[in-house]
mmCIF file of C-alpha atoms in Angstrom:
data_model
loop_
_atom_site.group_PDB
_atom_site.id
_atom_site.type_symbol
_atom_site.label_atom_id
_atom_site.label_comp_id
_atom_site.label_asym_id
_atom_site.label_seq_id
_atom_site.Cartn_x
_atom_site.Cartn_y
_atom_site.Cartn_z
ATOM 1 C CA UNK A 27 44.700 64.498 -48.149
ATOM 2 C CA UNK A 28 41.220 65.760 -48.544
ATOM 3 C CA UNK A 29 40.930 64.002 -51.794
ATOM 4 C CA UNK A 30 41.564 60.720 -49.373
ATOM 5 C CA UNK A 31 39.585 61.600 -47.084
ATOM 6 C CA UNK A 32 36.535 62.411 -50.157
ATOM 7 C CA UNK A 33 37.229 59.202 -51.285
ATOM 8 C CA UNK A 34 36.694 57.101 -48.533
ATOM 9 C CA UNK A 35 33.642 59.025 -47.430
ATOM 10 C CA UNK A 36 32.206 58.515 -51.115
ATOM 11 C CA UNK A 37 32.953 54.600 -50.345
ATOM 12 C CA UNK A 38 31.357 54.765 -47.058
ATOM 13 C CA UNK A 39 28.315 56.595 -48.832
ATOM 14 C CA UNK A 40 28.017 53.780 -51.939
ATOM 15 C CA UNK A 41 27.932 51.232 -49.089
ATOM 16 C CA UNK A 42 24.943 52.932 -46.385
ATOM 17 C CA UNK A 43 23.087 52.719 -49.824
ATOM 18 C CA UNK A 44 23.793 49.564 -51.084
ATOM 19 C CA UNK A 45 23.056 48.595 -47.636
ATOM 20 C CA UNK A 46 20.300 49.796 -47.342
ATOM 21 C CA UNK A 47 18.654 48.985 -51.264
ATOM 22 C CA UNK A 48 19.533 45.408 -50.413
ATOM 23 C CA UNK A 49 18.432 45.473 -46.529
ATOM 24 C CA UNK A 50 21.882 44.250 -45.715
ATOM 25 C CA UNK A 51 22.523 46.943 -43.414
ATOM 26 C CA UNK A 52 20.267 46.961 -40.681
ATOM 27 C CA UNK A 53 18.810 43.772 -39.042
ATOM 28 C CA UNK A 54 16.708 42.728 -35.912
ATOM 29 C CA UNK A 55 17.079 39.714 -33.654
ATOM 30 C CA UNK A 56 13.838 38.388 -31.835
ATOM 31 C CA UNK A 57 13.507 37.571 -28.631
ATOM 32 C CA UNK A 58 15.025 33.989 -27.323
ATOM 33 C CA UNK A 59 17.155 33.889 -30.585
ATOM 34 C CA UNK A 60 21.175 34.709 -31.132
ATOM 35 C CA UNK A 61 22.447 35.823 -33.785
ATOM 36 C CA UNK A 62 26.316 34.784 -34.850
ATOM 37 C CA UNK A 63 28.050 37.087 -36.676
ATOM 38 C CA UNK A 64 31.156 36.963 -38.951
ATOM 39 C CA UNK A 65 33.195 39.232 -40.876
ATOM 40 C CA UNK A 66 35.250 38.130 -43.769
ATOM 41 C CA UNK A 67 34.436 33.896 -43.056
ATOM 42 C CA UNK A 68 35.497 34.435 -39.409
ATOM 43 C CA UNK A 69 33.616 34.341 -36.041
ATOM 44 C CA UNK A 70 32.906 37.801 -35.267
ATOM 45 C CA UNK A 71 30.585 38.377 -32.300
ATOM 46 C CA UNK A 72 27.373 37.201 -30.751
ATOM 47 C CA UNK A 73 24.196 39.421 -30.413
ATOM 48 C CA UNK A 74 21.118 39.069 -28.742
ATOM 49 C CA UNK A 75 17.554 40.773 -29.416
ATOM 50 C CA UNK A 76 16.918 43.709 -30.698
ATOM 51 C CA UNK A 77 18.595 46.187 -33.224
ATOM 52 C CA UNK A 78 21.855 45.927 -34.815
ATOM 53 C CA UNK A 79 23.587 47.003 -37.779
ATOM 54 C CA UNK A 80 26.264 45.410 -39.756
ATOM 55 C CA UNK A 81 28.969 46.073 -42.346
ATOM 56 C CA UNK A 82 27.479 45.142 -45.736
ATOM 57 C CA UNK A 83 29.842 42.646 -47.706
ATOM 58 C CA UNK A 84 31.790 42.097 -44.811
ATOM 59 C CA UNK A 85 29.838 41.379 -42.098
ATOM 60 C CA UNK A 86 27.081 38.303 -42.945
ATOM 61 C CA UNK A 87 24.393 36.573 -39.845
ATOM 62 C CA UNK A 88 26.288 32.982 -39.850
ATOM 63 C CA UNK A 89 23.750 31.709 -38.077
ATOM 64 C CA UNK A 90 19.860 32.356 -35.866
ATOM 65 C CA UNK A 91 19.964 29.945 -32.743
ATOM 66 C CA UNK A 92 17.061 29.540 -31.017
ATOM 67 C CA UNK A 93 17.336 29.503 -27.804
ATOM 68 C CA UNK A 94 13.817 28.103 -26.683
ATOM 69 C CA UNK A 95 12.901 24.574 -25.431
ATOM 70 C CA UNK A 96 12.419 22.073 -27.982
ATOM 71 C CA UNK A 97 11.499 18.722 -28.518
ATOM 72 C CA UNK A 98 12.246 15.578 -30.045
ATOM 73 C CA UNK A 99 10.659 12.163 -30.275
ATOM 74 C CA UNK A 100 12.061 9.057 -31.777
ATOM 75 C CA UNK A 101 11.430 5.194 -31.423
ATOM 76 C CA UNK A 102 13.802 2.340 -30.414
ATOM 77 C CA UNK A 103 13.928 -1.528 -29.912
ATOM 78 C CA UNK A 104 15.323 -2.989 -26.967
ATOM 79 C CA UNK A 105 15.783 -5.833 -25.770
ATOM 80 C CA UNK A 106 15.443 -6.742 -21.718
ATOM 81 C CA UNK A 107 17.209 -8.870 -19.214
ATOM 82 C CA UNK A 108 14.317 -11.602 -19.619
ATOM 83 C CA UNK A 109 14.898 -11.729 -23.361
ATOM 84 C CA UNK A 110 12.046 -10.094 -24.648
ATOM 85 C CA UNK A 111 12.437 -7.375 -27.343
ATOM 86 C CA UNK A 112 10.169 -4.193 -26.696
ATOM 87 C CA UNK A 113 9.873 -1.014 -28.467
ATOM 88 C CA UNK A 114 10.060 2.287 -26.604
ATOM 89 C CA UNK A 115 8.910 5.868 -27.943
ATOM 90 C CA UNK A 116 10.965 8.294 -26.493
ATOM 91 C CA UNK A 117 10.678 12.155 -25.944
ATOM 92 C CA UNK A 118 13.709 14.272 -25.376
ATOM 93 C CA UNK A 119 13.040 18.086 -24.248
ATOM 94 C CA UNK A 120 16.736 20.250 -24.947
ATOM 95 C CA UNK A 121 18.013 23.790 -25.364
ATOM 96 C CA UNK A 122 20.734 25.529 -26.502
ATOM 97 C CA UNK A 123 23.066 26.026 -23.246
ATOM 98 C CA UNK A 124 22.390 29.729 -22.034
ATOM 99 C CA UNK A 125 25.858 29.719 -20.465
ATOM 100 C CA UNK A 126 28.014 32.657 -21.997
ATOM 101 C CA UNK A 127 31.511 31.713 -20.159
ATOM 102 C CA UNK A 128 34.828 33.174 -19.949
ATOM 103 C CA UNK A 129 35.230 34.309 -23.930
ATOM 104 C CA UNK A 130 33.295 33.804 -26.532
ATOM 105 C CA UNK A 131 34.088 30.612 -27.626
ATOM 106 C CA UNK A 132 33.265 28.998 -24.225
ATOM 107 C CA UNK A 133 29.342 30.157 -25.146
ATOM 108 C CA UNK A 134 26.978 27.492 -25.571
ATOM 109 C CA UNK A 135 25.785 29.513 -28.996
ATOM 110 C CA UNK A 136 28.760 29.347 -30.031
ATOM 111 C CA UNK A 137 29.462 25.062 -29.046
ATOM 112 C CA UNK A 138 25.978 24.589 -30.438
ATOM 113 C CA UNK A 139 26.826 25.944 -33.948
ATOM 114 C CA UNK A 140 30.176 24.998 -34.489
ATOM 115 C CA UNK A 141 30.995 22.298 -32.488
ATOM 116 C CA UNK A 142 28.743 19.226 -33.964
ATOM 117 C CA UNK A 143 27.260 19.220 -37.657
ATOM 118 C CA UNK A 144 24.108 17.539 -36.484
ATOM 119 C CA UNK A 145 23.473 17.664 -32.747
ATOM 120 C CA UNK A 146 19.876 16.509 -32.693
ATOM 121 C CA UNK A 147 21.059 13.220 -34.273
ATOM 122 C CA UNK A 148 23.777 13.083 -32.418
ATOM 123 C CA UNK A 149 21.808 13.415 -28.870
ATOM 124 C CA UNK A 150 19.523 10.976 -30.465
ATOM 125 C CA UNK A 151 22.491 8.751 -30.650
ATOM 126 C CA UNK A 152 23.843 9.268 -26.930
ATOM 127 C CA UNK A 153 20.288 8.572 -25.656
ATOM 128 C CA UNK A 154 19.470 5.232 -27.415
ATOM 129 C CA UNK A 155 22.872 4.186 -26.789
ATOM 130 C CA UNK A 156 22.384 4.515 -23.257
ATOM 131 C CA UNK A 157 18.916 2.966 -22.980
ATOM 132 C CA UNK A 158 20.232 -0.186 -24.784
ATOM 133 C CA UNK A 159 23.189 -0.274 -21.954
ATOM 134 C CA UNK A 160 20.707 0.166 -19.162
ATOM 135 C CA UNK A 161 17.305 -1.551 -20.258
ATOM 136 C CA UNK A 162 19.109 -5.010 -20.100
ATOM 137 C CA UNK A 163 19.337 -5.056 -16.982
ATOM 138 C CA UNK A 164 15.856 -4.982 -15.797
ATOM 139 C CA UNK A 165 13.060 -7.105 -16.457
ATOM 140 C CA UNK A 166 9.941 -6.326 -18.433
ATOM 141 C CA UNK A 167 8.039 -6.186 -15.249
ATOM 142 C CA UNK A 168 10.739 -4.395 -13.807
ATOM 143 C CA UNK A 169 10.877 -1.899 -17.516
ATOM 144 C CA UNK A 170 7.331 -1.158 -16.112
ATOM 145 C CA UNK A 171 7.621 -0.214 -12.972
ATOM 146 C CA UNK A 172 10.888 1.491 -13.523
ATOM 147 C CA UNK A 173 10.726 3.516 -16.583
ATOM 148 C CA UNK A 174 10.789 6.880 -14.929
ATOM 149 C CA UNK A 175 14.120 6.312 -12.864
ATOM 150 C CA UNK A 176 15.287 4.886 -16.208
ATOM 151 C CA UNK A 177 14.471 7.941 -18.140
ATOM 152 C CA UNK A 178 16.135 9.695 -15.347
ATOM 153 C CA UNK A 179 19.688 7.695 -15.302
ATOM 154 C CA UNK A 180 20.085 8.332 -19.184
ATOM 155 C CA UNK A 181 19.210 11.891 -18.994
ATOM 156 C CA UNK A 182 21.603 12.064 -16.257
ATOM 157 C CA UNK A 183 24.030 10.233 -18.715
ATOM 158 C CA UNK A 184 23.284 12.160 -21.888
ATOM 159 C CA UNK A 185 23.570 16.014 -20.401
ATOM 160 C CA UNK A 186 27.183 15.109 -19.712
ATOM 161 C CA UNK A 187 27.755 14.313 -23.133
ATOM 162 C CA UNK A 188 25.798 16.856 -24.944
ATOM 163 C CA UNK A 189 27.163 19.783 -22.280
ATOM 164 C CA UNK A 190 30.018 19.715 -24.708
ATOM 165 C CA UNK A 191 28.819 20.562 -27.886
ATOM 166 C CA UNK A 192 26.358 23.273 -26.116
ATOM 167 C CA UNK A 193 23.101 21.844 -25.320
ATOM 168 C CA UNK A 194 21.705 21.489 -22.127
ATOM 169 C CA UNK A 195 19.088 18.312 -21.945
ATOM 170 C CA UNK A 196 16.528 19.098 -20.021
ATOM 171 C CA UNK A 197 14.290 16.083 -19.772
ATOM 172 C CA UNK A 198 14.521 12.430 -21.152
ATOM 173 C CA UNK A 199 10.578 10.893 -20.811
ATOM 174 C CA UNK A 200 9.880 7.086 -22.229
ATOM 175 C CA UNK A 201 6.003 7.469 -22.763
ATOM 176 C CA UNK A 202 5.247 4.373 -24.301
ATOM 177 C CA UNK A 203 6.668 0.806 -24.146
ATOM 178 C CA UNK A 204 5.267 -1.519 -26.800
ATOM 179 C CA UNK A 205 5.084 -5.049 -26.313
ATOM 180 C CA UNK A 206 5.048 -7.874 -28.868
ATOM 181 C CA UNK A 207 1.500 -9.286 -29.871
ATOM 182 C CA UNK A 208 2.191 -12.626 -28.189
ATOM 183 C CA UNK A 209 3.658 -10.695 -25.361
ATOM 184 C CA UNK A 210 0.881 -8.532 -24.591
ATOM 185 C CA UNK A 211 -1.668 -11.736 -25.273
ATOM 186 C CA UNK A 212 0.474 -13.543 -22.412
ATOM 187 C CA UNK A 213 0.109 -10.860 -20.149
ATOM 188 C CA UNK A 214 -3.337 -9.889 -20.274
ATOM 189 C CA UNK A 215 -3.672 -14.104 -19.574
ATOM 190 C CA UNK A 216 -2.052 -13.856 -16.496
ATOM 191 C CA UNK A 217 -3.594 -10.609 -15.378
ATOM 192 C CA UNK A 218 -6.859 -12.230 -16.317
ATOM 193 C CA UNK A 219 -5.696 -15.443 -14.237
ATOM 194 C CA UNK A 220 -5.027 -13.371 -11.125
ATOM 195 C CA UNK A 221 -8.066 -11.369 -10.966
ATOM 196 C CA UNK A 222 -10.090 -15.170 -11.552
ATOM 197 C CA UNK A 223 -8.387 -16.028 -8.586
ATOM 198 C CA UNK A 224 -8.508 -12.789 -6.605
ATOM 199 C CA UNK A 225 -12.547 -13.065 -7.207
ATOM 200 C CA UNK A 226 -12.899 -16.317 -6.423
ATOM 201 C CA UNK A 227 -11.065 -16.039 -2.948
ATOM 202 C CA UNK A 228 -13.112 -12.873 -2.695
ATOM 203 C CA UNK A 229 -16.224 -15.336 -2.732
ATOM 204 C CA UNK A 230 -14.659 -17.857 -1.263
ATOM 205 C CA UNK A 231 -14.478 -15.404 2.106
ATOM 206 C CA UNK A 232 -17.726 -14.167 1.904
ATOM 207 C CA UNK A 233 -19.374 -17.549 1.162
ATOM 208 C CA UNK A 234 -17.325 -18.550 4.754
ATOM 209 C CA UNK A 235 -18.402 -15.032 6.526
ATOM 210 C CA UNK A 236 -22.319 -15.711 5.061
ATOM 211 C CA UNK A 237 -22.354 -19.916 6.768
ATOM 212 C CA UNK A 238 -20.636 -18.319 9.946
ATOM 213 C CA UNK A 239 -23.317 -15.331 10.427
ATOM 214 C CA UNK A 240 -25.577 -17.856 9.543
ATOM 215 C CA UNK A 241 -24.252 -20.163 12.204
ATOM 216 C CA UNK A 242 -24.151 -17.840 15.054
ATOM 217 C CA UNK A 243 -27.557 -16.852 14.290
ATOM 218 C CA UNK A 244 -28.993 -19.998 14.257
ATOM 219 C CA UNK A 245 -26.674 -20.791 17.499
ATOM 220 C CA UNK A 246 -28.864 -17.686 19.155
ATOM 221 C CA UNK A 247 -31.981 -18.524 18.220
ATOM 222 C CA UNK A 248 -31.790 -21.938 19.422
ATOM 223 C CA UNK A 249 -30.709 -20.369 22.388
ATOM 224 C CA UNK A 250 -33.154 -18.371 22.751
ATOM 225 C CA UNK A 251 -35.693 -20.869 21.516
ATOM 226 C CA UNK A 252 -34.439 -23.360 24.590
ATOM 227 C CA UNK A 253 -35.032 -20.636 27.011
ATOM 228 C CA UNK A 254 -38.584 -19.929 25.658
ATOM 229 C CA UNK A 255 -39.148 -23.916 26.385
ATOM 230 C CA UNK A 256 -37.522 -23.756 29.760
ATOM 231 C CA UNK A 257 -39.877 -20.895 30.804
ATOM 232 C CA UNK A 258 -43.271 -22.428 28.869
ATOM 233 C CA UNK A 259 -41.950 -25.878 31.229
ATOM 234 C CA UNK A 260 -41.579 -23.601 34.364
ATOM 235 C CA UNK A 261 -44.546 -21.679 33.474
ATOM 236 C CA UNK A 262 -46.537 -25.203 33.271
ATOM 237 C CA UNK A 263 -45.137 -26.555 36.551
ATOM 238 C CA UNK A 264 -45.764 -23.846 38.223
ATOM 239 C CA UNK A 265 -49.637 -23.803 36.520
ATOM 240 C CA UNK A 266 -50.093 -27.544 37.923
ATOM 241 C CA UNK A 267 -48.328 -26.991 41.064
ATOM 242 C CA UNK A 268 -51.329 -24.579 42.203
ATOM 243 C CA UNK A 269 -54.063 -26.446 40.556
ATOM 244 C CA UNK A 270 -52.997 -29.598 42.168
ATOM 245 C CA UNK A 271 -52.592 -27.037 45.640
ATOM 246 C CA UNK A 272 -55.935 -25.775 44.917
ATOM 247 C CA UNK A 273 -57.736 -29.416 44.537
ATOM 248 C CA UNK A 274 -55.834 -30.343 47.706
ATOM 249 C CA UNK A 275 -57.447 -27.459 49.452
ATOM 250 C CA UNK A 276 -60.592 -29.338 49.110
ATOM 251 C CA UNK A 277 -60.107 -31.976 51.067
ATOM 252 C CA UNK A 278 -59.511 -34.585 48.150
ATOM 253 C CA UNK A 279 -56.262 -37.139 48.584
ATOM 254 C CA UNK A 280 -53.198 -36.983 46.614
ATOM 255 C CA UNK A 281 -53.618 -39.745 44.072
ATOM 256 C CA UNK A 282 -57.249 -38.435 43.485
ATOM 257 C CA UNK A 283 -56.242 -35.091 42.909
ATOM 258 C CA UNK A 284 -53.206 -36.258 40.465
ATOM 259 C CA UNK A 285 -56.220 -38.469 38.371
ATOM 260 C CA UNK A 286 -58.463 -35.720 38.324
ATOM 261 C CA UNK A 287 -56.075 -33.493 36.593
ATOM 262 C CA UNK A 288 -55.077 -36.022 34.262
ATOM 263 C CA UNK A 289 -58.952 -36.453 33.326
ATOM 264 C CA UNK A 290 -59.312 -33.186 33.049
ATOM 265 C CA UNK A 291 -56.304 -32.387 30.784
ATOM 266 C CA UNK A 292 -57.512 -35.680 28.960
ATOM 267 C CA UNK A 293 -60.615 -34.050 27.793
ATOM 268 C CA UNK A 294 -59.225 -30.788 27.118
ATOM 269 C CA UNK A 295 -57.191 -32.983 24.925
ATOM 270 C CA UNK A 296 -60.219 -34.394 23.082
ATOM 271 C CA UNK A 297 -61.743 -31.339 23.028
ATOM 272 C CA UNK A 298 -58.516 -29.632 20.900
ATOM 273 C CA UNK A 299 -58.746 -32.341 18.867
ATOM 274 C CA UNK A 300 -61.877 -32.514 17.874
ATOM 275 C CA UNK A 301 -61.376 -29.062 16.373
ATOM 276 C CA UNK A 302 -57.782 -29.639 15.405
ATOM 277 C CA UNK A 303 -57.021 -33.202 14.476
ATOM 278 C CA UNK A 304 -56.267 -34.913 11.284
ATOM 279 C CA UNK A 305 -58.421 -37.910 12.282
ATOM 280 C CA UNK A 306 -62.107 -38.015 10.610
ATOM 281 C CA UNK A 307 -62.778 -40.754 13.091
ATOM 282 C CA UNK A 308 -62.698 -41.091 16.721
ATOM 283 C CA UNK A 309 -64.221 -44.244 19.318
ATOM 284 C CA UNK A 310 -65.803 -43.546 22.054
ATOM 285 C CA UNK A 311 -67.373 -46.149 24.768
ATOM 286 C CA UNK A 312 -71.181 -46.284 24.002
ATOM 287 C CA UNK A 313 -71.755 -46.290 27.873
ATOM 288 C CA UNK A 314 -70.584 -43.428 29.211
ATOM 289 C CA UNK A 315 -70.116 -45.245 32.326
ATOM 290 C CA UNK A 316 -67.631 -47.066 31.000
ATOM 291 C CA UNK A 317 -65.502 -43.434 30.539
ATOM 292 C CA UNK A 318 -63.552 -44.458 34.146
ATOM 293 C CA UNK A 319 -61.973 -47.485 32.224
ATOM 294 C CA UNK A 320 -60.913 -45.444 29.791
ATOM 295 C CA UNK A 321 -59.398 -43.106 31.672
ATOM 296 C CA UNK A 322 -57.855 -45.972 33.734
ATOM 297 C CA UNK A 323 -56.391 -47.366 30.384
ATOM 298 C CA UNK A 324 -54.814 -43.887 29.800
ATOM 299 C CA UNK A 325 -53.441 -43.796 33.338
ATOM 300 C CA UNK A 326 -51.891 -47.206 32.728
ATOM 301 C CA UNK A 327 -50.588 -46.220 29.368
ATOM 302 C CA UNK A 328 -48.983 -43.243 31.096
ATOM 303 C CA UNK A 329 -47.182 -45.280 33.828
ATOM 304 C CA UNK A 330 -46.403 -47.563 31.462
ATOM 305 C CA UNK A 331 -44.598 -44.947 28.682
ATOM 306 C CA UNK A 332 -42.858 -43.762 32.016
ATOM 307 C CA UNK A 333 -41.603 -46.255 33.093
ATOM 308 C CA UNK A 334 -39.937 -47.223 29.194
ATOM 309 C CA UNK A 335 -38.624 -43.766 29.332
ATOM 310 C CA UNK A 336 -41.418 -42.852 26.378
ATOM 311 C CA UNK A 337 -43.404 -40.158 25.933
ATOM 312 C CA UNK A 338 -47.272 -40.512 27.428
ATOM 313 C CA UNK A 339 -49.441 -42.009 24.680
ATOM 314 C CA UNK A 340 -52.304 -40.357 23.290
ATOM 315 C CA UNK A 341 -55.494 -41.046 23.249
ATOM 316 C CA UNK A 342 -56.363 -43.423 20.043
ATOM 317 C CA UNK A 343 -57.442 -42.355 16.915
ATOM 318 C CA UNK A 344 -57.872 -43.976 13.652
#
């Protein structure tokens, strides 16, 4: 009995130092990882950070799973419901499921490892299939405007799937779409075609606002200018009216008075022009006597305008 009992104490002795010569003894686990353990080629346990120790030869680390976010990109042709093939680069953001469940088994450490050989390829898979189900259906425009609630559908689609082999998909993103050289020429045709247009309508208005302001303010100002005549007219009127009054007052007879004034404004007339006409030349009677007839011509040429519905004459010039 105690030479049983020596024995197995000597065994458990050769293996703490084989254990720890070789470091297979003792082991740590960082943080965010898990560690799957088995014993003799079969699932053992799960352990998360920190210190541990194992059996050596019979217990071996199967497996370190990560269990941070990571990443994946990939590209993919597609083609859309208006027949034109694009290419999308696609970003996929997944983690190993941190659901332990009932046993085990049910983990998603334990899914994750043994449950798919290659489970990034295989998401990679699930997620172009879908796109290539779903992207026919739109338009490019519509790929464009859309891409976000398209992303969102698939990833929708695709944490279904991969739920069962462990990982949890956390974000599907499409962050490019390329277009076809002749494509992308087309397009930037039209969207140079509708900002021609846009501009020119843009001008187009404000040529029409420009004549309008224009309009009204010429509209105004020849309102303004008739009331500026209208007053000058009352303003003469009412000048002639009291110098006509005040000739009256005098003692001198209508028709006298009206001549008078006419003589006078006559030579106030040749007066301006002698400092402001264009003539060089102007005839006068030799006689100043003969001025009367003169003025009587003028008073003719008046009546006679008047009565034509013409504007007085003036005095001739040459």
């Amino acid at each position: 009995m105690f030479e049983l009992i020596g024995l197995v104490l000597v065994v458990l002795a050769i293996f703490v130092i084989v254990g720890l010569v070789t470091g297979n003894l003792f082991y740590v686990v960082k943080q965010q990882h898990a560690v799957i353990i088995e014993r003799l080629g079969k699932f053992h346990k799960i352990v998360g950070a920190g210190f541990h120790v194992k059996i050596p030869f019979v217990d071996r680390k199967a497996a370190t799973v990560s269990l941070r976010t990571m990443k994946n990109g990939f590209n993919i042709d597609v083609k859309t419901e208006d027949n034109v093939t694009i290419g999308l680069e696609v970003s996929a953001q997944y983690h190993v499921s941190y659901e332990r469940g009932a046993t085990p088994q049910e983990s998603g450490v334990y899914k994750s490892y043994y449950m798919l050989q290659q489970p990034v390829a295989q998401m990679r898979d699930f997620i172009t299939d879908a796109l290539r189900s779903s992207i026919p259906v739109y338009t490019l425009d519509e790929v464009f405007a859309k891409k976000d609630d398209i992303a969102k559908d698939v990833n929708a689609t695709v944490s279904e799937q991969m739920d069962a082999y462990g990982f949890t998909l956390v974000s599907t993103l499409i962050t490019k779409i390329a277009l076809p050289a002749e494509v992308e020429d087309s397009m930037n045709q039209i969207n140079a075609a509708q900002r021609t247009k846009a501009a020119a309508q843009d001008l187009a208005e404000a040529d029409r606002i420009r004549r309008v302001t224009e309009a009204q303010a010429e509209a105004e100002a020849m309102e303004k200018a008739g009331e500026g005549i209208a007053n000058q007219r009352k303003a003469i009127a009412a000048g002639i009216k009291e110098s006509l009054e005040t000739i009256q007052e005098t003692g001198v007879g209508n028709a006298e008075a009206n001549q008078l004034f006419m003589f006078t404004q006559w030579t106030e007339m040749m007066s301006d022009f002698a400092k402001t006409g264009k003539a060089s030349t102007v005839v006068l009677p030799s006689d100043f006597s003969q001025t009367a007839g003169m003025f009587e011509q003028m008073v003719a040429a008046s009546s006679a305008g008047r009565d034509a519905g013409e504007p007085p004459a003036p005095a001739a010039e040459r």
